[in-house]
Amino acid sequence: MSQSALPQIPRREIFGVPVAILSKSEALDIIVDGLRNSRPINVAFANANLLLKARRDPLLRRQLDGMLVLNDGIGVDIALRVLYGERFPENLNGTDLTPELLKRLPNRTPVFLYGSRPAVVSRAAEILRQKYQSEICGVCDGYCDNPDVAVDAIKRAHAKVVLVALGNPKQEHWMSEKVSACGVLALGVGGYLDVETGRVNRPPRWLQKAKCEWLFRITQEPSRLWRRYTIEVLYFLAAVAFDRVKISSPWGSLRREL
Ligand code: UDP
């Protein structure tokens, strides 16, 4: 899908990835309108971790270029401030935005869940049906070796929306390579199904408001996340500072003009 499939929306490039500058309601309007007008889009939630991966991976950058990329977390906000002197209107992570979207979908929109562990995705289907009256038309866990199994199941279920919970960048690759074959709205939601089923807990509101959710997440999955929230955060900030210097140097401006 090319960016021309997306309406003209303000974006800023961070590490070569165009991140949209939108409030939550603007983002939801764009997503729902795309679905209503049969021009479904792929939605990615870019946290510092995904942007760092994109910085090193031209294929991922190209794939994200065709998606609606929303800002997830304090790291991306810092990057926007340092690089452009601007702020995002709101933090738009998948765990908060997805339930809002489910509530706003037209009645009986068929939603497919792809990804996470088998027990989690089945339980998530029950929970989403009860909590948001979602029409869950099928599920497929994220540990099958053949990604086409999910594509076939999505087509058979006549899904219109797919929540893709494979972690990044696997979910962004899958959405970019496979979803056009299905003609659906796809969102890369990471650990959202884990949160809905209670496999992973969210921190108290005050910690979320203080933008310190990452501190709590380390305590939940220390072996997987400690590196991401220590070494990689420092690396991310250093890369932002490096790009800032490059933009403001005469050499940087010259390169951008060429
Ligand atoms: N996951 C999956 N298949 C894989 C790897 C991961 O379905 O091959 C799922 C995993 O079970 C979890 C989610 O992807 O539900 C990981 O999401 P999270 O946001 O925690 O990871 P991140 O995107 O932050 O790396």
CSV table of N, CA and C in Angstrom, one decimal, residues 6 11 14 17 21 30 47 73 105 112 137 143 146 151 160-161 193 219 222 229 242:
chain,number,residue,atom,x,y,z
A,6,LEU,N,-3.3,7.0,1.8
A,6,LEU,CA,-3.6,7.7,3.0
A,6,LEU,C,-4.0,9.1,2.7
A,11,ARG,N,3.0,14.7,9.0
A,11,ARG,CA,3.9,13.7,9.4
A,11,ARG,C,5.3,14.3,9.6
A,14,ILE,N,11.2,10.4,11.5
A,14,ILE,CA,12.1,10.1,12.6
A,14,ILE,C,12.9,8.9,12.2
A,17,VAL,N,11.4,7.3,9.2
A,17,VAL,CA,10.0,6.7,9.3
A,17,VAL,C,9.1,7.9,9.4
A,21,ILE,N,1.3,13.1,13.0
A,21,ILE,CA,1.1,14.0,14.1
A,21,ILE,C,-0.4,14.2,14.3
A,30,ILE,N,-9.5,8.7,10.8
A,30,ILE,CA,-8.8,8.3,9.6
A,30,ILE,C,-9.0,6.8,9.4
A,47,ASN,N,7.2,2.7,18.6
A,47,ASN,CA,7.9,3.0,19.9
A,47,ASN,C,9.4,3.1,19.5
A,73,GLY,N,4.8,6.2,23.0
A,73,GLY,CA,5.8,6.3,24.1
A,73,GLY,C,6.6,7.6,24.2
A,105,LEU,N,-16.1,0.8,15.7
A,105,LEU,CA,-16.4,0.1,14.5
A,105,LEU,C,-17.9,0.0,14.2
A,112,PHE,N,-10.7,-10.2,13.1
A,112,PHE,CA,-9.9,-11.4,13.2
A,112,PHE,C,-8.7,-11.1,14.2
A,137,CYS,N,-14.5,-13.0,14.3
A,137,CYS,CA,-14.9,-14.0,13.3
A,137,CYS,C,-13.8,-15.1,13.1
A,143,TYR,N,2.3,-18.6,16.5
A,143,TYR,CA,3.5,-19.5,16.5
A,143,TYR,C,3.5,-20.6,15.5
A,146,ASN,N,4.1,-21.2,9.2
A,146,ASN,CA,3.7,-20.7,7.8
A,146,ASN,C,2.8,-19.5,8.0
A,151,VAL,N,-3.3,-16.0,6.6
A,151,VAL,CA,-3.9,-15.4,5.5
A,151,VAL,C,-5.2,-16.2,5.0
A,160,LYS,N,-12.8,-8.1,8.2
A,160,LYS,CA,-12.6,-6.7,7.7
A,160,LYS,C,-11.5,-6.0,8.5
A,161,VAL,N,-11.3,-6.5,9.7
A,161,VAL,CA,-10.2,-5.9,10.6
A,161,VAL,C,-9.4,-7.1,11.1
A,193,LEU,N,-3.2,-8.2,23.3
A,193,LEU,CA,-4.0,-9.4,23.7
A,193,LEU,C,-3.5,-9.9,25.0
A,219,THR,N,9.7,-4.8,35.3
A,219,THR,CA,9.5,-5.7,36.4
A,219,THR,C,8.6,-6.9,36.0
A,222,PRO,N,11.5,-9.1,33.1
A,222,PRO,CA,12.8,-8.5,33.1
A,222,PRO,C,13.8,-9.1,32.1
A,229,TYR,N,15.1,-1.4,27.7
A,229,TYR,CA,14.8,-0.2,28.5
A,229,TYR,C,16.1,0.4,29.1
A,242,PHE,N,22.6,12.4,17.4
A,242,PHE,CA,23.4,12.4,16.2
A,242,PHE,C,22.6,13.0,15.0
